[in-house]
Amino acid sequence: MMDQWTDRLSEYVDGTLEAEERRQVEAHVSGCEACTAIADELRAVAARASTLADRSPARDLWPGIASRIAVTEESDILDLSRARARRRFAFTVPQLVAASIGLILFSAGGAWLMQPSPVPAPVAAASVQSPVVQAVTGTASYQHYDRAVAELSLVLEAGRARLNPGTVRILERNLRVIDAALAEAVQAVADDPASVYLQDHLANTMQRKLALIRQAADLVTAAS
């Protein structure tokens, strides 16, 4: 029952709720010790994170699929670097998870509803693998991605005791949703490797998961 409130705490702390929603959340938080603790932790983590210096990635994790994930101003990918530069509450775990899940689920549905009808193509075209398909089948690029996710997950696991249990529960639940969406994206590309739309969807989903785990690991560091 508490989940319906914990999912809104980041927006509450950030001051982005509508007036009526804010009154409802305030009324709940005033009588709920668990939600009060989570809200206090979000404020403390954001305050601590605002004092941290930005870190550049140790290595390029996307050499094999750079052409598929080039971010333009019109892209719907969450720009995490600019979000960190603003140092607002937007990068707290619940709100970041909610934004990432919304984008992934929207894209997952659109991949099946909006995909154009197949157009006959020369047989030779089917044998040409895009960088994303090569990544899925086990090239060094995908292995680097998988290793980076594993390393960041270890950081998160080692520091989970420093986060509020409610925050950890939200994060774990929504990471499972992201993993399910990623598995569907991999299968979709395997079924239709010539679809550029599905290739882009897979690359974006992989990037969002990596970015989410990296931000969660940053929050663990900030809470230490």
PDB file of C-alpha atoms in Angstrom:
ATOM      1  CA  MET A   1       0.000   0.000   0.000  1.00  0.00           C
ATOM      2  CA  MET A   2       2.884   2.351   0.745  1.00  0.00           C
ATOM      3  CA  ASP A   3       4.188   1.983  -2.832  1.00  0.00           C
ATOM      4  CA  GLN A   4       1.564   4.376  -4.207  1.00  0.00           C
ATOM      5  CA  TRP A   5       3.085   7.073  -1.977  1.00  0.00           C
ATOM      6  CA  THR A   6       6.782   6.216  -2.230  1.00  0.00           C
ATOM      7  CA  ASP A   7       6.517   6.414  -6.012  1.00  0.00           C
ATOM      8  CA  ARG A   8       5.547  10.099  -5.666  1.00  0.00           C
ATOM      9  CA  LEU A   9       8.022  11.175  -3.004  1.00  0.00           C
ATOM     10  CA  SER A  10      10.692  12.385  -5.424  1.00  0.00           C
ATOM     11  CA  GLU A  11       8.162  14.632  -7.175  1.00  0.00           C
ATOM     12  CA  TYR A  12       6.965  15.804  -3.770  1.00  0.00           C
ATOM     13  CA  VAL A  13      10.495  16.690  -2.650  1.00  0.00           C
ATOM     14  CA  ASP A  14      11.197  18.337  -6.000  1.00  0.00           C
ATOM     15  CA  GLY A  15       8.028  20.432  -5.765  1.00  0.00           C
ATOM     16  CA  THR A  16       6.602  19.288  -9.118  1.00  0.00           C
ATOM     17  CA  LEU A  17       3.276  17.861  -7.914  1.00  0.00           C
ATOM     18  CA  GLU A  18      -0.024  19.608  -8.557  1.00  0.00           C
ATOM     19  CA  ALA A  19      -1.462  21.409  -5.541  1.00  0.00           C
ATOM     20  CA  GLU A  20      -4.073  18.740  -4.738  1.00  0.00           C
ATOM     21  CA  GLU A  21      -1.583  15.875  -5.141  1.00  0.00           C
ATOM     22  CA  ARG A  22       0.913  17.690  -2.955  1.00  0.00           C
ATOM     23  CA  ARG A  23      -1.685  18.100  -0.195  1.00  0.00           C
ATOM     24  CA  GLN A  24      -2.477  14.387  -0.352  1.00  0.00           C
ATOM     25  CA  VAL A  25       1.187  13.378  -0.172  1.00  0.00           C
ATOM     26  CA  GLU A  26       1.868  15.839   2.662  1.00  0.00           C
ATOM     27  CA  ALA A  27      -1.071  14.428   4.613  1.00  0.00           C
ATOM     28  CA  HIS A  28       0.276  10.902   4.170  1.00  0.00           C
ATOM     29  CA  VAL A  29       3.908  11.752   4.929  1.00  0.00           C
ATOM     30  CA  SER A  30       2.940  13.583   8.113  1.00  0.00           C
ATOM     31  CA  GLY A  31       1.591  10.325   9.528  1.00  0.00           C
ATOM     32  CA  CYS A  32       3.955   7.788   7.942  1.00  0.00           C
ATOM     33  CA  GLU A  33       7.390   7.344   9.495  1.00  0.00           C
ATOM     34  CA  ALA A  34       8.675   5.226   6.587  1.00  0.00           C
ATOM     35  CA  CYS A  35       7.762   7.798   3.933  1.00  0.00           C
ATOM     36  CA  THR A  36       9.103  10.618   6.091  1.00  0.00           C
ATOM     37  CA  ALA A  37      12.425   8.774   6.314  1.00  0.00           C
ATOM     38  CA  ILE A  38      12.540   8.239   2.534  1.00  0.00           C
ATOM     39  CA  ALA A  39      11.747  11.906   1.856  1.00  0.00           C
ATOM     40  CA  ASP A  40      14.461  12.986   4.291  1.00  0.00           C
ATOM     41  CA  GLU A  41      16.926  10.630   2.609  1.00  0.00           C
ATOM     42  CA  LEU A  42      16.108  12.003  -0.844  1.00  0.00           C
ATOM     43  CA  ARG A  43      16.764  15.539   0.386  1.00  0.00           C
ATOM     44  CA  ALA A  44      20.022  14.511   2.069  1.00  0.00           C
ATOM     45  CA  VAL A  45      21.300  12.572  -0.944  1.00  0.00           C
ATOM     46  CA  ALA A  46      20.480  15.418  -3.320  1.00  0.00           C
ATOM     47  CA  ALA A  47      22.225  17.910  -1.045  1.00  0.00           C
ATOM     48  CA  ARG A  48      25.286  15.674  -0.815  1.00  0.00           C
ATOM     49  CA  ALA A  49      25.309  14.989  -4.560  1.00  0.00           C
ATOM     50  CA  SER A  50      25.292  18.710  -5.331  1.00  0.00           C
ATOM     51  CA  THR A  51      28.783  18.913  -3.819  1.00  0.00           C
ATOM     52  CA  LEU A  52      30.248  16.109  -5.936  1.00  0.00           C
ATOM     53  CA  ALA A  53      32.319  16.684  -9.050  1.00  0.00           C
ATOM     54  CA  ASP A  54      31.107  15.181 -12.326  1.00  0.00           C
ATOM     55  CA  ARG A  55      33.101  12.146 -13.454  1.00  0.00           C
ATOM     56  CA  SER A  56      33.736  11.215 -17.064  1.00  0.00           C
ATOM     57  CA  PRO A  57      33.314   7.527 -18.023  1.00  0.00           C
ATOM     58  CA  ALA A  58      36.490   5.484 -17.589  1.00  0.00           C
ATOM     59  CA  ARG A  59      36.106   4.133 -21.129  1.00  0.00           C
ATOM     60  CA  ASP A  60      33.829   4.321 -24.148  1.00  0.00           C
ATOM     61  CA  LEU A  61      31.187   1.650 -23.612  1.00  0.00           C
ATOM     62  CA  TRP A  62      29.500   2.003 -26.972  1.00  0.00           C
ATOM     63  CA  PRO A  63      32.112   1.826 -29.793  1.00  0.00           C
ATOM     64  CA  GLY A  64      30.179  -0.804 -31.734  1.00  0.00           C
ATOM     65  CA  ILE A  65      26.802   0.947 -31.737  1.00  0.00           C
ATOM     66  CA  ALA A  66      27.656   4.644 -31.678  1.00  0.00           C
ATOM     67  CA  SER A  67      25.852   5.282 -34.956  1.00  0.00           C
ATOM     68  CA  ARG A  68      22.640   3.821 -33.544  1.00  0.00           C
ATOM     69  CA  ILE A  69      22.494   5.876 -30.350  1.00  0.00           C
ATOM     70  CA  ALA A  70      23.618   9.327 -31.487  1.00  0.00           C
ATOM     71  CA  VAL A  71      21.568  11.723 -29.384  1.00  0.00           C
ATOM     72  CA  THR A  72      20.097  14.771 -31.127  1.00  0.00           C
ATOM     73  CA  GLU A  73      18.246  17.694 -29.620  1.00  0.00           C
ATOM     74  CA  GLU A  74      14.987  16.084 -30.747  1.00  0.00           C
ATOM     75  CA  SER A  75      15.809  12.718 -29.158  1.00  0.00           C
ATOM     76  CA  ASP A  76      13.553  11.351 -26.437  1.00  0.00           C
ATOM     77  CA  ILE A  77      16.537   9.900 -24.528  1.00  0.00           C
ATOM     78  CA  LEU A  78      16.912  11.344 -21.049  1.00  0.00           C
ATOM     79  CA  ASP A  79      19.951  13.655 -21.037  1.00  0.00           C
ATOM     80  CA  LEU A  80      21.534  12.574 -17.754  1.00  0.00           C
ATOM     81  CA  SER A  81      24.670  14.690 -18.157  1.00  0.00           C
ATOM     82  CA  ARG A  82      22.626  17.885 -18.246  1.00  0.00           C
ATOM     83  CA  ALA A  83      20.463  16.622 -15.404  1.00  0.00           C
ATOM     84  CA  ARG A  84      23.576  16.136 -13.269  1.00  0.00           C
ATOM     85  CA  ALA A  85      24.839  19.583 -14.216  1.00  0.00           C
ATOM     86  CA  ARG A  86      21.622  21.155 -12.935  1.00  0.00           C
ATOM     87  CA  ARG A  87      21.970  19.189  -9.663  1.00  0.00           C
ATOM     88  CA  ARG A  88      18.217  19.122  -9.115  1.00  0.00           C
ATOM     89  CA  PHE A  89      16.177  16.402  -7.431  1.00  0.00           C
ATOM     90  CA  ALA A  90      15.331  15.007 -10.848  1.00  0.00           C
ATOM     91  CA  PHE A  91      18.065  12.408 -10.540  1.00  0.00           C
ATOM     92  CA  THR A  92      16.863  10.861  -7.275  1.00  0.00           C
ATOM     93  CA  VAL A  93      16.179   7.138  -7.578  1.00  0.00           C
ATOM     94  CA  PRO A  94      12.342   6.990  -7.628  1.00  0.00           C
ATOM     95  CA  GLN A  95      11.904   9.827 -10.134  1.00  0.00           C
ATOM     96  CA  LEU A  96      14.696   8.613 -12.402  1.00  0.00           C
ATOM     97  CA  VAL A  97      13.257   5.100 -12.356  1.00  0.00           C
ATOM     98  CA  ALA A  98       9.766   6.384 -13.147  1.00  0.00           C
ATOM     99  CA  ALA A  99      11.019   8.432 -16.094  1.00  0.00           C
ATOM    100  CA  SER A 100      13.113   5.570 -17.460  1.00  0.00           C
ATOM    101  CA  ILE A 101      10.324   3.025 -17.112  1.00  0.00           C
ATOM    102  CA  GLY A 102       7.833   5.333 -18.811  1.00  0.00           C
ATOM    103  CA  LEU A 103      10.108   5.825 -21.815  1.00  0.00           C
ATOM    104  CA  ILE A 104      10.952   2.135 -22.089  1.00  0.00           C
ATOM    105  CA  LEU A 105       7.367   0.884 -21.836  1.00  0.00           C
ATOM    106  CA  PHE A 106       6.165   3.520 -24.320  1.00  0.00           C
ATOM    107  CA  SER A 107       8.881   2.514 -26.783  1.00  0.00           C
ATOM    108  CA  ALA A 108       8.227  -1.200 -26.254  1.00  0.00           C
ATOM    109  CA  GLY A 109       4.565  -0.778 -27.180  1.00  0.00           C
ATOM    110  CA  GLY A 110       5.346   1.509 -30.086  1.00  0.00           C
ATOM    111  CA  ALA A 111       7.840  -0.966 -31.500  1.00  0.00           C
ATOM    112  CA  TRP A 112       5.013  -3.384 -32.259  1.00  0.00           C
ATOM    113  CA  LEU A 113       2.196  -0.918 -33.038  1.00  0.00           C
ATOM    114  CA  MET A 114       4.129   1.533 -35.231  1.00  0.00           C
ATOM    115  CA  GLN A 115       6.466  -0.794 -37.134  1.00  0.00           C
ATOM    116  CA  PRO A 116       5.756  -0.380 -40.910  1.00  0.00           C
ATOM    117  CA  SER A 117       4.667  -3.313 -43.034  1.00  0.00           C
ATOM    118  CA  PRO A 118       7.573  -5.451 -44.261  1.00  0.00           C
ATOM    119  CA  VAL A 119       8.962  -4.428 -47.645  1.00  0.00           C
ATOM    120  CA  PRO A 120      10.537  -7.133 -49.844  1.00  0.00           C
ATOM    121  CA  ALA A 121      14.296  -6.733 -49.948  1.00  0.00           C
ATOM    122  CA  PRO A 122      17.172  -8.530 -51.662  1.00  0.00           C
ATOM    123  CA  VAL A 123      18.283 -11.687 -49.889  1.00  0.00           C
ATOM    124  CA  ALA A 124      21.774 -10.236 -49.489  1.00  0.00           C
ATOM    125  CA  ALA A 125      20.432  -7.474 -47.227  1.00  0.00           C
ATOM    126  CA  ALA A 126      19.449  -9.987 -44.554  1.00  0.00           C
ATOM    127  CA  SER A 127      23.036 -11.093 -44.164  1.00  0.00           C
ATOM    128  CA  VAL A 128      24.267  -7.601 -43.267  1.00  0.00           C
ATOM    129  CA  GLN A 129      24.314  -7.199 -39.505  1.00  0.00           C
ATOM    130  CA  SER A 130      24.025  -3.755 -37.991  1.00  0.00           C
ATOM    131  CA  PRO A 131      26.265  -2.774 -35.056  1.00  0.00           C
ATOM    132  CA  VAL A 132      23.363  -3.411 -32.659  1.00  0.00           C
ATOM    133  CA  VAL A 133      22.718  -6.927 -33.962  1.00  0.00           C
ATOM    134  CA  GLN A 134      26.435  -7.670 -33.735  1.00  0.00           C
ATOM    135  CA  ALA A 135      26.372  -6.407 -30.142  1.00  0.00           C
ATOM    136  CA  VAL A 136      23.496  -8.720 -29.260  1.00  0.00           C
ATOM    137  CA  THR A 137      25.311 -11.722 -30.718  1.00  0.00           C
ATOM    138  CA  GLY A 138      28.330 -11.262 -28.467  1.00  0.00           C
ATOM    139  CA  THR A 139      30.912  -8.814 -29.826  1.00  0.00           C
ATOM    140  CA  ALA A 140      33.364  -6.973 -27.600  1.00  0.00           C
ATOM    141  CA  SER A 141      31.071  -3.924 -27.489  1.00  0.00           C
ATOM    142  CA  TYR A 142      28.229  -5.885 -25.941  1.00  0.00           C
ATOM    143  CA  GLN A 143      30.630  -7.642 -23.584  1.00  0.00           C
ATOM    144  CA  HIS A 144      31.917  -4.239 -22.437  1.00  0.00           C
ATOM    145  CA  TYR A 145      28.340  -3.129 -21.814  1.00  0.00           C
ATOM    146  CA  ASP A 146      27.533  -6.302 -19.901  1.00  0.00           C
ATOM    147  CA  ARG A 147      30.699  -5.974 -17.814  1.00  0.00           C
ATOM    148  CA  ALA A 148      29.992  -2.317 -17.029  1.00  0.00           C
ATOM    149  CA  VAL A 149      26.467  -3.172 -15.867  1.00  0.00           C
ATOM    150  CA  ALA A 150      27.850  -5.975 -13.682  1.00  0.00           C
ATOM    151  CA  GLU A 151      30.492  -3.719 -12.100  1.00  0.00           C
ATOM    152  CA  LEU A 152      27.997  -0.948 -11.336  1.00  0.00           C
ATOM    153  CA  SER A 153      25.529  -3.499  -9.960  1.00  0.00           C
ATOM    154  CA  LEU A 154      28.205  -4.681  -7.516  1.00  0.00           C
ATOM    155  CA  VAL A 155      28.679  -1.091  -6.324  1.00  0.00           C
ATOM    156  CA  LEU A 156      24.932  -0.759  -5.827  1.00  0.00           C
ATOM    157  CA  GLU A 157      24.693  -4.097  -4.000  1.00  0.00           C
ATOM    158  CA  ALA A 158      27.614  -3.258  -1.716  1.00  0.00           C
ATOM    159  CA  GLY A 159      26.065   0.071  -0.738  1.00  0.00           C
ATOM    160  CA  ARG A 160      22.389  -0.849  -0.574  1.00  0.00           C
ATOM    161  CA  ALA A 161      22.469  -0.856   3.230  1.00  0.00           C
ATOM    162  CA  ARG A 162      23.092   2.908   3.117  1.00  0.00           C
ATOM    163  CA  LEU A 163      19.818   3.517   1.249  1.00  0.00           C
ATOM    164  CA  ASN A 164      16.342   3.461   2.739  1.00  0.00           C
ATOM    165  CA  PRO A 165      14.688   0.014   2.320  1.00  0.00           C
ATOM    166  CA  GLY A 166      11.740   1.636   0.557  1.00  0.00           C
ATOM    167  CA  THR A 167      14.043   3.227  -2.005  1.00  0.00           C
ATOM    168  CA  VAL A 168      15.848  -0.086  -2.570  1.00  0.00           C
ATOM    169  CA  ARG A 169      12.533  -1.890  -3.048  1.00  0.00           C
ATOM    170  CA  ILE A 170      11.397   0.614  -5.683  1.00  0.00           C
ATOM    171  CA  LEU A 171      14.716   0.380  -7.503  1.00  0.00           C
ATOM    172  CA  GLU A 172      14.785  -3.430  -7.545  1.00  0.00           C
ATOM    173  CA  ARG A 173      11.178  -3.717  -8.684  1.00  0.00           C
ATOM    174  CA  ASN A 174      11.650  -1.341 -11.591  1.00  0.00           C
ATOM    175  CA  LEU A 175      14.998  -2.790 -12.631  1.00  0.00           C
ATOM    176  CA  ARG A 176      13.129  -6.062 -13.133  1.00  0.00           C
ATOM    177  CA  VAL A 177      10.746  -4.241 -15.461  1.00  0.00           C
ATOM    178  CA  ILE A 178      13.688  -2.758 -17.383  1.00  0.00           C
ATOM    179  CA  ASP A 179      15.288  -6.207 -17.709  1.00  0.00           C
ATOM    180  CA  ALA A 180      12.029  -7.618 -19.078  1.00  0.00           C
ATOM    181  CA  ALA A 181      11.793  -4.785 -21.622  1.00  0.00           C
ATOM    182  CA  LEU A 182      15.429  -5.366 -22.608  1.00  0.00           C
ATOM    183  CA  ALA A 183      14.818  -9.088 -23.121  1.00  0.00           C
ATOM    184  CA  GLU A 184      11.844  -8.297 -25.367  1.00  0.00           C
ATOM    185  CA  ALA A 185      13.933  -5.809 -27.361  1.00  0.00           C
ATOM    186  CA  VAL A 186      16.702  -8.387 -27.885  1.00  0.00           C
ATOM    187  CA  GLN A 187      14.160 -10.961 -29.072  1.00  0.00           C
ATOM    188  CA  ALA A 188      12.508  -8.424 -31.394  1.00  0.00           C
ATOM    189  CA  VAL A 189      15.831  -7.652 -33.107  1.00  0.00           C
ATOM    190  CA  ALA A 190      16.623 -11.359 -33.363  1.00  0.00           C
ATOM    191  CA  ASP A 191      13.254 -11.934 -35.068  1.00  0.00           C
ATOM    192  CA  ASP A 192      13.626  -8.949 -37.420  1.00  0.00           C
ATOM    193  CA  PRO A 193      17.332  -8.026 -37.704  1.00  0.00           C
ATOM    194  CA  ALA A 194      16.713  -5.755 -40.714  1.00  0.00           C
ATOM    195  CA  SER A 195      14.479  -3.357 -38.740  1.00  0.00           C
ATOM    196  CA  VAL A 196      16.358  -0.136 -38.030  1.00  0.00           C
ATOM    197  CA  TYR A 197      13.546   0.957 -35.710  1.00  0.00           C
ATOM    198  CA  LEU A 198      13.969  -2.117 -33.500  1.00  0.00           C
ATOM    199  CA  GLN A 199      17.744  -1.734 -33.564  1.00  0.00           C
ATOM    200  CA  ASP A 200      17.405   1.836 -32.302  1.00  0.00           C
ATOM    201  CA  HIS A 201      14.920   0.710 -29.656  1.00  0.00           C
ATOM    202  CA  LEU A 202      17.325  -1.965 -28.383  1.00  0.00           C
ATOM    203  CA  ALA A 203      20.288   0.424 -28.298  1.00  0.00           C
ATOM    204  CA  ASN A 204      18.261   3.046 -26.439  1.00  0.00           C
ATOM    205  CA  THR A 205      16.972   0.480 -23.933  1.00  0.00           C
ATOM    206  CA  MET A 206      20.510  -0.741 -23.228  1.00  0.00           C
ATOM    207  CA  GLN A 207      21.712   2.827 -22.789  1.00  0.00           C
ATOM    208  CA  ARG A 208      18.873   3.676 -20.405  1.00  0.00           C
ATOM    209  CA  LYS A 209      19.564   0.651 -18.212  1.00  0.00           C
ATOM    210  CA  LEU A 210      23.271   1.459 -18.027  1.00  0.00           C
ATOM    211  CA  ALA A 211      22.556   5.111 -17.252  1.00  0.00           C
ATOM    212  CA  LEU A 212      20.019   4.182 -14.563  1.00  0.00           C
ATOM    213  CA  ILE A 213      22.395   1.799 -12.784  1.00  0.00           C
ATOM    214  CA  ARG A 214      25.221   4.348 -13.022  1.00  0.00           C
ATOM    215  CA  GLN A 215      22.999   7.005 -11.413  1.00  0.00           C
ATOM    216  CA  ALA A 216      21.919   4.569  -8.690  1.00  0.00           C
ATOM    217  CA  ALA A 217      25.587   3.804  -7.962  1.00  0.00           C
ATOM    218  CA  ASP A 218      26.256   7.553  -7.771  1.00  0.00           C
ATOM    219  CA  LEU A 219      23.466   7.870  -5.211  1.00  0.00           C
ATOM    220  CA  VAL A 220      25.055   5.123  -3.116  1.00  0.00           C
ATOM    221  CA  THR A 221      28.343   7.032  -3.220  1.00  0.00           C
ATOM    222  CA  ALA A 222      26.592  10.262  -2.279  1.00  0.00           C
ATOM    223  CA  ALA A 223      24.863   8.572   0.666  1.00  0.00           C
ATOM    224  CA  SER A 224      28.124   7.202   2.097  1.00  0.00           C
TER     225      SER A 224
END
